[in-house]
Each structure stands twice: as structure tokens, then as C-alpha cells.
mmCIF file of C-alpha atoms in Angstrom:
data_model
loop_
_atom_site.group_PDB
_atom_site.id
_atom_site.type_symbol
_atom_site.label_atom_id
_atom_site.label_comp_id
_atom_site.label_asym_id
_atom_site.label_seq_id
_atom_site.Cartn_x
_atom_site.Cartn_y
_atom_site.Cartn_z
ATOM 1 C CA UNK A 295 107.674 70.846 107.705
ATOM 2 C CA UNK A 296 107.148 73.171 110.814
ATOM 3 C CA UNK A 297 104.366 75.575 110.451
ATOM 4 C CA UNK A 298 106.317 77.837 113.102
ATOM 5 C CA UNK A 299 107.427 81.078 111.573
ATOM 6 C CA UNK A 300 109.744 83.574 113.631
ATOM 7 C CA UNK A 301 108.851 87.428 112.536
ATOM 8 C CA UNK A 302 111.925 89.511 114.090
ATOM 9 C CA UNK A 303 111.452 92.945 114.309
ATOM 10 C CA UNK A 304 114.903 95.175 114.313
ATOM 11 C CA UNK A 305 115.981 98.361 116.527
ATOM 12 C CA UNK A 306 113.939 101.153 117.065
ATOM 13 C CA UNK A 307 110.481 99.335 115.651
ATOM 14 C CA UNK A 308 109.610 99.264 119.244
ATOM 15 C CA UNK A 309 108.828 103.358 118.419
ATOM 16 C CA UNK A 310 106.840 102.230 115.376
ATOM 17 C CA UNK A 311 103.421 104.455 115.463
ATOM 18 C CA UNK A 312 105.219 107.279 117.549
ATOM 19 C CA UNK A 313 108.516 107.627 115.798
ATOM 20 C CA UNK A 314 108.444 109.763 112.379
ATOM 21 C CA UNK A 315 104.706 108.772 111.390
ATOM 22 C CA UNK A 316 104.840 110.464 108.162
ATOM 23 C CA UNK A 317 107.083 107.386 107.533
ATOM 24 C CA UNK A 318 106.306 104.623 109.023
ATOM 25 C CA UNK A 319 102.258 105.283 110.156
ATOM 26 C CA UNK A 320 100.570 105.375 112.858
ATOM 27 C CA UNK A 321 100.353 101.760 113.645
ATOM 28 C CA UNK A 322 102.068 100.229 116.881
ATOM 29 C CA UNK A 323 104.406 97.168 116.833
ATOM 30 C CA UNK A 324 101.279 95.967 119.112
ATOM 31 C CA UNK A 325 98.843 96.539 116.293
ATOM 32 C CA UNK A 326 100.972 94.708 113.805
ATOM 33 C CA UNK A 327 101.772 91.791 116.061
ATOM 34 C CA UNK A 328 97.621 91.621 116.713
ATOM 35 C CA UNK A 329 97.185 91.762 113.010
ATOM 36 C CA UNK A 330 99.709 89.071 111.905
ATOM 37 C CA UNK A 331 98.441 86.647 114.889
ATOM 38 C CA UNK A 332 94.859 86.933 113.581
ATOM 39 C CA UNK A 333 96.276 85.901 110.105
ATOM 40 C CA UNK A 334 98.774 83.415 111.135
ATOM 41 C CA UNK A 335 95.263 81.523 112.889
ATOM 42 C CA UNK A 336 93.693 81.771 109.396
ATOM 43 C CA UNK A 337 96.588 80.385 107.669
ATOM 44 C CA UNK A 338 97.284 77.851 110.206
ATOM 45 C CA UNK A 339 100.902 79.342 111.143
ATOM 46 C CA UNK A 340 102.321 79.179 114.493
ATOM 47 C CA UNK A 341 103.817 82.961 115.272
ATOM 48 C CA UNK A 342 106.668 84.131 117.390
ATOM 49 C CA UNK A 343 106.988 87.519 117.496
ATOM 50 C CA UNK A 344 109.961 89.222 118.755
ATOM 51 C CA UNK A 345 111.734 92.942 118.257
ATOM 52 C CA UNK A 346 114.799 93.802 119.716
ATOM 53 C CA UNK A 347 117.276 96.835 119.443
ATOM 54 C CA UNK A 348 120.381 94.580 120.183
ATOM 55 C CA UNK A 349 121.820 92.742 117.084
ATOM 56 C CA UNK A 350 122.923 89.666 118.935
ATOM 57 C CA UNK A 351 119.316 88.858 120.182
ATOM 58 C CA UNK A 352 118.499 89.023 116.617
ATOM 59 C CA UNK A 353 120.922 86.459 115.836
ATOM 60 C CA UNK A 354 120.128 84.324 118.949
ATOM 61 C CA UNK A 355 116.374 83.895 117.534
ATOM 62 C CA UNK A 356 117.417 82.925 114.190
ATOM 63 C CA UNK A 357 119.602 80.257 115.552
ATOM 64 C CA UNK A 358 116.799 79.448 117.616
ATOM 65 C CA UNK A 359 114.776 78.951 114.395
ATOM 66 C CA UNK A 360 117.281 76.798 113.111
ATOM 67 C CA UNK A 361 115.470 73.011 113.434
ATOM 68 C CA UNK A 362 112.143 74.761 114.935
ATOM 69 C CA UNK A 363 110.872 77.144 112.284
ATOM 70 C CA UNK A 364 109.566 76.669 108.996
ATOM 71 C CA UNK A 365 110.460 80.152 108.052
ATOM 72 C CA UNK A 366 111.655 83.650 108.735
ATOM 73 C CA UNK A 367 109.910 87.035 108.415
ATOM 74 C CA UNK A 368 112.328 89.833 109.266
ATOM 75 C CA UNK A 369 112.453 93.430 109.468
ATOM 76 C CA UNK A 370 116.060 94.140 110.244
ATOM 77 C CA UNK A 371 115.656 98.091 110.279
ATOM 78 C CA UNK A 372 118.679 99.620 110.200
ATOM 79 C CA UNK A 373 120.862 96.370 110.825
ATOM 80 C CA UNK A 374 119.769 95.714 106.989
ATOM 81 C CA UNK A 375 122.752 98.184 105.775
ATOM 82 C CA UNK A 376 125.122 97.182 108.203
ATOM 83 C CA UNK A 377 124.860 93.529 109.654
ATOM 84 C CA UNK A 378 127.076 90.760 107.685
ATOM 85 C CA UNK A 379 126.268 88.620 110.946
ATOM 86 C CA UNK A 380 122.455 88.823 110.387
ATOM 87 C CA UNK A 381 123.544 87.771 106.898
ATOM 88 C CA UNK A 382 125.328 84.890 108.445
ATOM 89 C CA UNK A 383 123.040 83.774 110.750
ATOM 90 C CA UNK A 384 120.342 83.768 108.519
ATOM 91 C CA UNK A 385 122.512 81.461 105.718
ATOM 92 C CA UNK A 386 122.682 79.040 108.518
ATOM 93 C CA UNK A 387 118.752 78.662 108.694
ATOM 94 C CA UNK A 388 117.228 76.589 105.882
ATOM 95 C CA UNK A 389 113.738 77.543 105.633
ATOM 96 C CA UNK A 390 112.403 80.582 103.439
ATOM 97 C CA UNK A 391 113.216 83.781 104.696
ATOM 98 C CA UNK A 392 111.204 87.019 103.621
ATOM 99 C CA UNK A 393 112.341 90.492 104.534
ATOM 100 C CA UNK A 394 109.790 93.465 105.111
ATOM 101 C CA UNK A 395 110.316 97.198 105.000
ATOM 102 C CA UNK A 396 107.442 99.498 106.052
ATOM 103 C CA UNK A 397 109.039 102.395 104.003
ATOM 104 C CA UNK A 398 110.184 101.856 100.127
ATOM 105 C CA UNK A 399 113.921 102.217 101.018
ATOM 106 C CA UNK A 400 114.407 102.789 97.665
ATOM 107 C CA UNK A 401 112.762 106.314 97.595
ATOM 108 C CA UNK A 402 115.217 107.178 100.711
ATOM 109 C CA UNK A 403 118.496 107.887 101.545
ATOM 110 C CA UNK A 404 121.076 106.242 98.930
ATOM 111 C CA UNK A 405 122.626 104.284 102.208
ATOM 112 C CA UNK A 406 119.351 102.529 102.582
ATOM 113 C CA UNK A 407 119.512 101.018 98.992
ATOM 114 C CA UNK A 408 122.066 98.026 100.163
ATOM 115 C CA UNK A 409 120.533 95.132 102.175
ATOM 116 C CA UNK A 410 122.721 92.512 103.271
ATOM 117 C CA UNK A 411 119.556 90.450 104.190
ATOM 118 C CA UNK A 412 118.410 90.475 100.658
ATOM 119 C CA UNK A 413 121.349 88.285 99.889
ATOM 120 C CA UNK A 414 119.696 85.869 101.560
ATOM 121 C CA UNK A 415 116.166 86.241 101.385
ATOM 122 C CA UNK A 416 113.610 84.777 99.162
ATOM 123 C CA UNK A 417 111.717 88.104 98.779
ATOM 124 C CA UNK A 418 111.936 91.556 99.719
ATOM 125 C CA UNK A 419 108.639 93.467 100.756
ATOM 126 C CA UNK A 420 109.172 97.490 100.878
ATOM 127 C CA UNK A 421 106.950 99.896 100.895
ATOM 128 C CA UNK A 422 103.669 98.642 101.697
ATOM 129 C CA UNK A 423 103.459 100.021 105.530
ATOM 130 C CA UNK A 424 102.707 97.384 108.123
ATOM 131 C CA UNK A 425 100.518 95.560 105.420
ATOM 132 C CA UNK A 426 103.908 94.266 104.036
ATOM 133 C CA UNK A 427 103.946 91.890 107.355
ATOM 134 C CA UNK A 428 100.461 90.275 106.304
ATOM 135 C CA UNK A 429 102.014 89.793 102.453
ATOM 136 C CA UNK A 430 105.004 88.155 104.024
ATOM 137 C CA UNK A 431 103.191 85.906 106.179
ATOM 138 C CA UNK A 432 101.070 84.804 103.030
ATOM 139 C CA UNK A 433 104.327 84.077 101.105
ATOM 140 C CA UNK A 434 105.812 82.148 103.632
ATOM 141 C CA UNK A 435 102.727 80.033 104.175
ATOM 142 C CA UNK A 436 102.782 79.382 100.267
ATOM 143 C CA UNK A 437 106.421 78.388 100.054
ATOM 144 C CA UNK A 438 105.918 76.208 102.879
ATOM 145 C CA UNK A 439 102.899 74.463 101.303
ATOM 146 C CA UNK A 440 104.736 74.140 97.727
#
């Protein structure tokens, strides 16, 4: 099985560290990518790291991952609660999918409690800050080895 992992970040995550740091922390997306690349080297995973504010780009990357990647880690951000299209794309991917949220969405507004992506994900990590990405990568690595 492929050791390539696509790590996809949805809308507004390009503002990580600047937007609502009391909720999302002060680490930037560049910090997240750096830390994830270091962990992937340790886990012998090949990381493909993306961020977009456009739903169709995330869908295109999921399609690209088909037949190439062993797993997907996705923080769909606001698309979590709205995008059946992301769910449909993820359903066409055969490897493990882990959903990540920096904040604990269950302690926030009620509209954030529903996730379309969770209907496909093997696991959901929420409320662990940016460390949740590393937890997700470790889980994908374990699933690929199983």
C-alpha cells in the first residue's frame, strides 16, 4: 500500500495563527506543515500538504489521491458542516480518512456539531489544537501498517 498521505486544509486555515488565536492558537499553517513533515519522515510517510479556500480544489485533490495515496488527513474547516460534495469525493477514495479539527467543535455553536465528512472518516480528532494533525498522521500510519 502507498505511504503517500494527502493532508488537506479547508477555508480560512491559511489565516491560522492570525484569525481567532484564542480558539485556534498562535501556530501558523507553515508551522503545522513543518511539524507534520518532520513526523512523516519519522513514520516513513510521503506527505502532500495542501490548503484551499475553494471547495472544488479540495475535491480535485481528493480525486488526485485516488490510486496514488494510502490515506487522507483532512481538516475541512467550515466545509465540514456544508459539503455533501466533499463527502461524495471522499467516498470514492479507498484508503483511510482521518478528520481533524483544531478546536473542539462540540463545545461551539450547534451548527458545528454536524459533520458530513465524519460519515466517511475512520476517525475524528477534535479539540487537540494543531497537535491533532500529528495524532491523525500516526493513526493513518498505523492503519496503513495493519
